[in-house]
Short mmCIF file of C-alpha atoms and ligand atoms in Angstrom, two decimals:
data_model
loop_
_atom_site.label_atom_id
_atom_site.label_comp_id
_atom_site.label_asym_id
_atom_site.label_seq_id
_atom_site.Cartn_x
_atom_site.Cartn_y
_atom_site.Cartn_z
CA UNK A 942 -0.22 0.13 0.22
CA UNK A 943 2.66 2.63 -1.23
CA UNK A 944 -0.21 5.46 -1.97
CA UNK A 945 -2.58 4.53 0.26
CA UNK A 946 -5.37 7.12 -0.08
CA UNK A 947 -3.68 9.29 -2.42
CA UNK A 948 -6.03 11.32 -4.95
CA UNK A 949 -4.49 10.46 -8.68
CA UNK A 950 -5.92 11.85 -11.33
CA UNK A 951 -5.34 9.62 -14.55
CA UNK A 952 -5.87 11.09 -18.27
CA UNK A 953 -6.34 9.03 -20.65
CA UNK A 954 -7.02 5.48 -18.44
CA UNK A 955 -9.93 4.48 -20.76
CA UNK A 956 -7.72 1.76 -22.71
CA UNK A 957 -4.02 0.56 -22.98
CA UNK A 958 -0.81 2.04 -20.75
CA UNK A 959 -3.42 4.90 -18.72
CA UNK A 960 -6.06 2.09 -17.86
CA UNK A 961 -2.89 -0.77 -16.37
CA UNK A 962 -1.59 2.21 -14.42
CA UNK A 963 -5.40 2.70 -12.98
CA UNK A 964 -5.26 -0.49 -12.18
CA UNK A 965 -2.10 -1.07 -10.40
CA UNK A 966 -2.16 2.67 -8.46
CA UNK A 967 -5.43 1.31 -6.94
CA UNK A 968 -3.96 -2.12 -6.30
CA UNK A 969 -1.45 0.53 -3.89
CA UNK A 970 -4.25 2.00 -1.98
CA UNK A 971 -4.68 4.99 -4.27
CA UNK A 972 -8.30 6.69 -5.12
CA UNK A 973 -7.97 6.98 -8.81
CA UNK A 974 -9.87 9.30 -11.22
CA UNK A 975 -10.03 8.08 -14.50
CA UNK A 976 -10.32 11.38 -16.93
CA UNK A 977 -10.92 10.27 -20.90
CA UNK A 978 -12.46 11.55 -23.45
CA UNK A 979 -14.43 8.02 -24.15
CA UNK A 980 -16.77 7.82 -20.99
CA UNK A 981 -18.00 4.02 -21.59
CA UNK A 982 -14.01 2.91 -21.38
CA UNK A 983 -13.52 4.96 -18.44
CA UNK A 984 -16.28 3.55 -16.77
CA UNK A 985 -15.51 0.28 -17.41
CA UNK A 986 -11.87 0.49 -15.78
CA UNK A 987 -13.45 2.41 -13.22
CA UNK A 988 -15.93 -0.29 -12.75
CA UNK A 989 -13.38 -3.35 -12.95
CA UNK A 990 -11.49 -0.74 -10.33
CA UNK A 991 -14.29 -0.93 -7.79
CA UNK A 992 -15.41 -4.38 -8.34
CA UNK A 993 -11.93 -5.88 -7.49
CA UNK A 994 -12.65 -4.08 -4.25
CA UNK A 995 -10.24 -0.71 -4.81
CA UNK A 996 -11.50 2.62 -5.56
CA UNK A 997 -11.95 4.61 -8.61
CA UNK A 998 -14.13 7.18 -10.63
CA UNK A 999 -14.54 8.21 -14.08
CA UNK A 1000 -15.38 11.33 -15.26
CA UNK A 1001 -15.31 12.60 -18.96
CA UNK A 1002 -12.83 14.96 -19.86
CA UNK A 1003 -11.42 16.55 -23.42
CA UNK A 1004 -8.27 17.19 -22.33
CA UNK A 1005 -7.76 19.88 -24.84
CA UNK A 1006 -10.62 21.63 -23.77
CA UNK A 1007 -10.09 24.14 -20.46
CA UNK A 1008 -13.43 24.33 -19.36
CA UNK A 1009 -13.57 20.07 -19.45
CA UNK A 1010 -10.43 20.34 -17.45
CA UNK A 1011 -11.45 22.54 -14.76
CA UNK A 1012 -14.64 20.58 -14.28
CA UNK A 1013 -12.50 18.02 -13.69
CA UNK A 1014 -10.25 19.31 -11.81
CA UNK A 1015 -13.29 20.87 -9.54
CA UNK A 1016 -15.13 17.53 -9.49
CA UNK A 1017 -12.04 15.26 -7.99
CA UNK A 1018 -11.42 18.17 -5.07
CA UNK A 1019 -14.81 18.42 -3.87
CA UNK A 1020 -15.54 14.45 -3.25
CA UNK A 1021 -11.39 14.56 -2.22
CA UNK A 1022 -10.59 17.56 -0.66
CA UNK A 1023 -7.71 17.77 -2.46
CA UNK A 1024 -5.57 16.10 -5.57
CA UNK A 1025 -2.16 14.54 -4.63
CA UNK A 1026 -1.19 13.33 -8.24
CA UNK A 1027 -1.85 14.45 -11.47
CA UNK A 1028 -0.95 11.26 -14.24
CA UNK A 1029 -0.66 13.08 -17.77
CA UNK A 1030 -1.20 9.77 -19.82
CA UNK A 1031 -4.51 11.16 -22.23
CA UNK A 1032 -2.50 11.43 -25.82
CA UNK A 1033 -3.18 11.04 -29.46
CA UNK A 1034 -1.09 7.67 -30.36
CA UNK A 1035 -2.68 4.16 -31.00
CA UNK A 1036 -4.53 6.46 -33.93
CA UNK A 1037 -2.12 7.96 -35.90
CA UNK A 1038 -1.69 6.41 -39.33
CA UNK A 1039 1.98 6.70 -40.41
CA UNK A 1040 3.45 9.22 -42.87
CA UNK A 1041 5.57 11.42 -44.41
CA UNK A 1042 5.94 14.27 -42.65
CA UNK A 1043 4.51 16.62 -45.49
CA UNK A 1044 1.08 14.58 -45.91
CA UNK A 1045 0.80 15.90 -42.51
CA UNK A 1046 -2.16 18.53 -42.72
CA UNK A 1047 -2.36 21.40 -40.65
CA UNK A 1048 -5.57 20.13 -38.89
CA UNK A 1049 -4.24 17.16 -37.74
CA UNK A 1050 -1.13 18.55 -36.49
CA UNK A 1051 -2.98 21.11 -34.81
CA UNK A 1052 -5.55 18.23 -33.47
CA UNK A 1053 -2.42 16.52 -31.86
CA UNK A 1054 -0.99 18.75 -30.63
CA UNK A 1055 -4.16 20.33 -28.93
CA UNK A 1056 -4.75 16.59 -27.07
CA UNK A 1057 -0.29 15.83 -26.45
CA UNK A 1058 0.97 19.54 -25.77
CA UNK A 1059 -1.68 21.92 -24.87
CA UNK A 1060 -3.62 19.03 -22.91
CA UNK A 1061 -0.84 18.64 -21.05
CA UNK A 1062 -0.79 21.94 -20.11
CA UNK A 1063 -4.78 22.59 -19.60
CA UNK A 1064 -4.14 19.47 -16.93
CA UNK A 1065 -1.86 21.79 -15.28
CA UNK A 1066 -3.56 24.49 -14.57
CA UNK A 1067 -6.71 23.34 -13.90
CA UNK A 1068 -4.73 20.96 -11.21
CA UNK A 1069 -1.98 22.86 -10.26
CA UNK A 1070 -3.70 25.65 -8.19
CA UNK A 1071 -5.24 22.37 -5.74
CA UNK A 1072 -2.17 21.04 -4.96
CA UNK A 1073 -0.38 24.58 -4.06
CA UNK A 1074 -3.05 24.76 -0.98
CA UNK A 1075 -1.81 22.12 -0.03
CA UNK A 1076 1.85 22.58 -0.98
CA UNK A 1077 2.50 19.28 -1.71
CA UNK A 1078 2.16 17.56 -5.31
CA UNK A 1079 3.28 15.60 -8.05
CA UNK A 1080 2.75 16.02 -11.91
CA UNK A 1081 3.90 12.96 -14.02
CA UNK A 1082 4.16 13.59 -17.27
CA UNK A 1083 4.22 10.85 -19.89
CA UNK A 1084 6.44 11.32 -23.24
CA UNK A 1085 8.07 8.76 -25.22
CA UNK A 1086 11.53 7.34 -25.69
CA UNK A 1087 10.68 7.84 -29.47
CA UNK A 1088 12.08 11.41 -29.37
CA UNK A 1089 15.75 10.11 -27.96
CA UNK A 1090 15.61 8.06 -31.96
CA UNK A 1091 14.01 10.57 -33.68
CA UNK A 1092 11.97 7.91 -35.90
CA UNK A 1093 10.29 8.99 -38.81
CA UNK A 1094 6.68 8.75 -40.40
CA UNK A 1095 4.91 10.76 -37.39
CA UNK A 1096 6.74 13.93 -36.92
CA UNK A 1097 3.72 15.80 -34.84
CA UNK A 1098 3.47 13.03 -32.33
CA UNK A 1099 7.61 13.36 -31.70
CA UNK A 1100 7.41 16.74 -31.67
CA UNK A 1101 5.26 16.76 -29.38
CA UNK A 1102 6.31 14.07 -26.89
CA UNK A 1103 9.94 16.08 -27.24
CA UNK A 1104 7.51 19.26 -26.12
CA UNK A 1105 6.14 17.29 -23.24
CA UNK A 1106 10.32 17.04 -21.72
CA UNK A 1107 10.75 21.17 -22.12
CA UNK A 1108 7.73 21.26 -20.26
CA UNK A 1109 8.44 19.40 -17.52
CA UNK A 1110 11.66 20.88 -17.12
CA UNK A 1111 10.66 24.33 -16.93
CA UNK A 1112 7.04 23.45 -14.35
CA UNK A 1113 9.28 21.69 -12.17
CA UNK A 1114 11.39 25.10 -11.68
CA UNK A 1115 8.37 27.20 -11.37
CA UNK A 1116 6.77 24.88 -8.77
CA UNK A 1117 9.52 23.56 -6.46
CA UNK A 1118 8.93 26.08 -4.10
CA UNK A 1119 5.00 24.33 -3.05
CA UNK A 1120 7.00 21.05 -2.66
CA UNK A 1121 5.51 20.19 -5.90
CA UNK A 1122 7.55 17.71 -8.25
CA UNK A 1123 7.20 17.42 -11.74
CA UNK A 1124 8.62 14.70 -13.56
CA UNK A 1125 8.17 12.86 -16.83
CA UNK A 1126 8.43 9.11 -17.87
CA UNK A 1127 9.78 8.41 -21.32
CA UNK A 1128 8.12 4.86 -22.27
CA UNK A 1129 9.18 2.64 -25.26
CA UNK A 1130 7.50 0.62 -28.25
CA UNK A 1131 4.51 -1.46 -25.48
CA UNK A 1132 2.07 -3.72 -26.69
CA UNK A 1133 -1.08 -2.97 -25.04
CA UNK A 1134 -4.58 -4.46 -26.62
CA UNK A 1135 -5.14 -2.16 -28.79
CA UNK A 1136 -3.98 -2.33 -32.39
CA UNK A 1137 -1.83 0.49 -34.06
CA UNK A 1138 0.54 0.67 -36.85
CA UNK A 1139 3.01 3.33 -35.42
CA UNK A 1140 5.09 -0.16 -34.88
CA UNK A 1141 5.03 -2.90 -37.39
CA UNK A 1142 6.57 -6.50 -35.74
CA UNK A 1143 9.46 -6.84 -37.83
CA UNK A 1144 10.30 -3.10 -36.70
CA UNK A 1145 9.67 -4.20 -32.67
CA UNK A 1146 12.09 -7.07 -33.39
CA UNK A 1147 14.53 -4.39 -34.57
CA UNK A 1148 14.07 -2.21 -31.50
CA UNK A 1149 14.27 -5.43 -29.22
CA UNK A 1150 17.42 -6.28 -30.52
CA UNK A 1151 19.02 -2.66 -30.21
CA UNK A 1152 17.77 -3.31 -26.36
CA UNK A 1153 20.09 -4.03 -23.01
CA UNK A 1154 17.08 -6.26 -22.06
CA UNK A 1155 16.21 -8.62 -25.24
CA UNK A 1156 11.92 -8.96 -24.49
CA UNK A 1157 9.18 -7.01 -25.35
CA UNK A 1158 8.07 -4.22 -23.44
CA UNK A 1159 4.91 -4.60 -21.47
CA UNK A 1160 2.14 -2.72 -19.93
CA UNK A 1161 3.66 -3.65 -16.24
CA UNK A 1162 7.49 -2.44 -17.34
CA UNK A 1163 5.65 1.03 -16.95
CA UNK A 1164 4.52 0.69 -13.62
CA UNK A 1165 7.01 1.12 -11.21
CA UNK A 1166 8.31 4.26 -12.20
CA UNK A 1167 4.60 5.15 -11.86
CA UNK A 1168 4.43 4.77 -8.41
CA UNK A 1169 8.10 5.61 -7.32
CA UNK A 1170 7.11 9.31 -8.65
CA UNK A 1171 3.34 8.75 -7.49
CA UNK A 1172 4.72 8.11 -3.70
CA UNK A 1173 7.09 10.27 -0.93
CA UNK A 1174 9.88 8.20 -1.79
CA UNK A 1175 10.66 10.46 -4.59
CA UNK A 1176 9.61 13.68 -3.20
CA UNK A 1177 13.62 15.55 -3.96
CA UNK A 1178 13.44 14.37 -7.49
CA UNK A 1179 12.05 16.96 -10.18
CA UNK A 1180 12.06 18.00 -13.32
CA UNK A 1181 13.52 14.77 -14.36
CA UNK A 1182 13.05 12.74 -17.40
CA UNK A 1183 13.08 8.41 -16.01
CA UNK A 1184 13.17 6.56 -19.28
CA UNK A 1185 11.85 2.78 -19.53
CA UNK A 1186 12.95 1.36 -22.53
CA UNK A 1187 14.56 -1.58 -21.58
CA UNK A 1188 17.66 0.00 -22.25
CA UNK A 1189 16.83 0.94 -26.17
CA UNK A 1190 18.41 4.48 -25.62
CA UNK A 1191 20.81 5.47 -23.13
CA UNK A 1192 20.26 9.24 -22.31
N1 LIG B 1249 2.47 1.80 -26.04
C1 LIG B 1249 3.71 2.52 -26.44
O1 LIG B 1249 3.93 1.83 -26.98
C2 LIG B 1249 4.15 4.12 -26.17
C3 LIG B 1249 5.25 4.02 -26.24
C4 LIG B 1249 5.55 5.58 -25.51
C5 LIG B 1249 5.02 6.64 -25.30
N2 LIG B 1249 3.18 6.47 -24.99
C6 LIG B 1249 2.49 7.00 -24.51
O2 LIG B 1249 1.78 6.55 -23.37
C7 LIG B 1249 0.32 7.23 -23.14
C8 LIG B 1249 -0.63 5.78 -23.33
O3 LIG B 1249 0.04 5.04 -24.32
P1 LIG B 1249 -1.42 3.69 -25.30
O4 LIG B 1249 -0.37 3.27 -26.00
O5 LIG B 1249 -2.66 3.62 -24.51
O6 LIG B 1249 -1.72 4.94 -25.99
P2 LIG B 1249 -3.72 4.87 -26.50
O7 LIG B 1249 -3.58 6.03 -27.76
O8 LIG B 1249 -4.16 3.68 -26.39
O9 LIG B 1249 -4.59 5.60 -25.17
C9 LIG B 1249 -4.28 6.64 -25.42
C10 LIG B 1249 -6.27 7.37 -24.39
O10 LIG B 1249 -6.06 8.71 -24.48
C11 LIG B 1249 -7.21 9.20 -24.62
N3 LIG B 1249 -7.84 10.21 -25.06
C12 LIG B 1249 -7.35 10.59 -26.55
N4 LIG B 1249 -7.46 11.89 -26.17
C13 LIG B 1249 -8.35 12.20 -25.64
C14 LIG B 1249 -8.58 13.63 -25.16
N5 LIG B 1249 -8.71 14.54 -25.78
N6 LIG B 1249 -8.60 13.58 -23.70
C15 LIG B 1249 -9.39 12.97 -23.00
N7 LIG B 1249 -8.62 11.23 -23.11
C16 LIG B 1249 -7.94 10.93 -24.24
C17 LIG B 1249 -7.76 8.05 -25.62
O11 LIG B 1249 -9.67 7.77 -25.58
C18 LIG B 1249 -7.21 6.43 -24.96
O12 LIG B 1249 -8.02 6.16 -23.72
C19 LIG B 1249 0.37 7.65 -24.18
O13 LIG B 1249 0.48 9.18 -23.86
C20 LIG B 1249 1.47 7.76 -25.33
O14 LIG B 1249 1.48 8.70 -26.08
C21 LIG B 1249 2.62 4.51 -25.78
#
């Protein structure tokens, strides 16, 4: 029970890695809010967690919309009295179609940046005032280890995730005086229950061959870093990026 009674919001936790974090952090005693644009999936994850005897609620949230993120923060703080941890995990990711950069339309670019980058900003803007009141809090931003490689054919995505690292460093410097830690996690290519075409089976194998640890990354591999950064054991760590990719990239 390393996170007993901690109030934790996880955005984009209706499926994939976010849903895994929701389950595992709830099992550590946290009270989880699943904030996803897909309300049905968010409710299903919350129901599954509650059925196991842990605590979770679902709130339909569009992280790219300021009214929506403000409503999320207000609802959670009214229900629990405070907010301890924000995991900015929501992203346009599994739905991305790989293509040369000059075939990415301005609309696609703006939509993706609106979720992957503005969404992180808006969630922080809405939630951090509640953390400041308590002079304590933790923000965990999810970037991607693809930033260190610069893989082709999803330039908007890689750029957005590089932005998340810069955002993390700058915000960490601003919030230290309130004892608020802002850190970043960069997952490697991880198979979830959601099919996607950002990495083909051949590419997955080529990546594994270059990793220190030569096996496919699974969602459980990321949980330890998220629990650690949510817990009291990481209170002197801020502005950092923890790379969880089996040692594919060394940075
Ligand atoms: N799976 C990987 O290999 C991998 C690798 C590196 C980084 N990441 C990052 O980890 C995170 C989770 O990855 P995943 O594989 O579970 O992604 P995913 O695409 O399967 O899930 C993303 C979730 O975000 C939600 N979402 C999308 N737009 C939203 C919005 N406007 N408001 C609220 N929620 C919204 C979706 O409904 C979905 O539940 C993402 O930030 C992704 O970029 C994943």
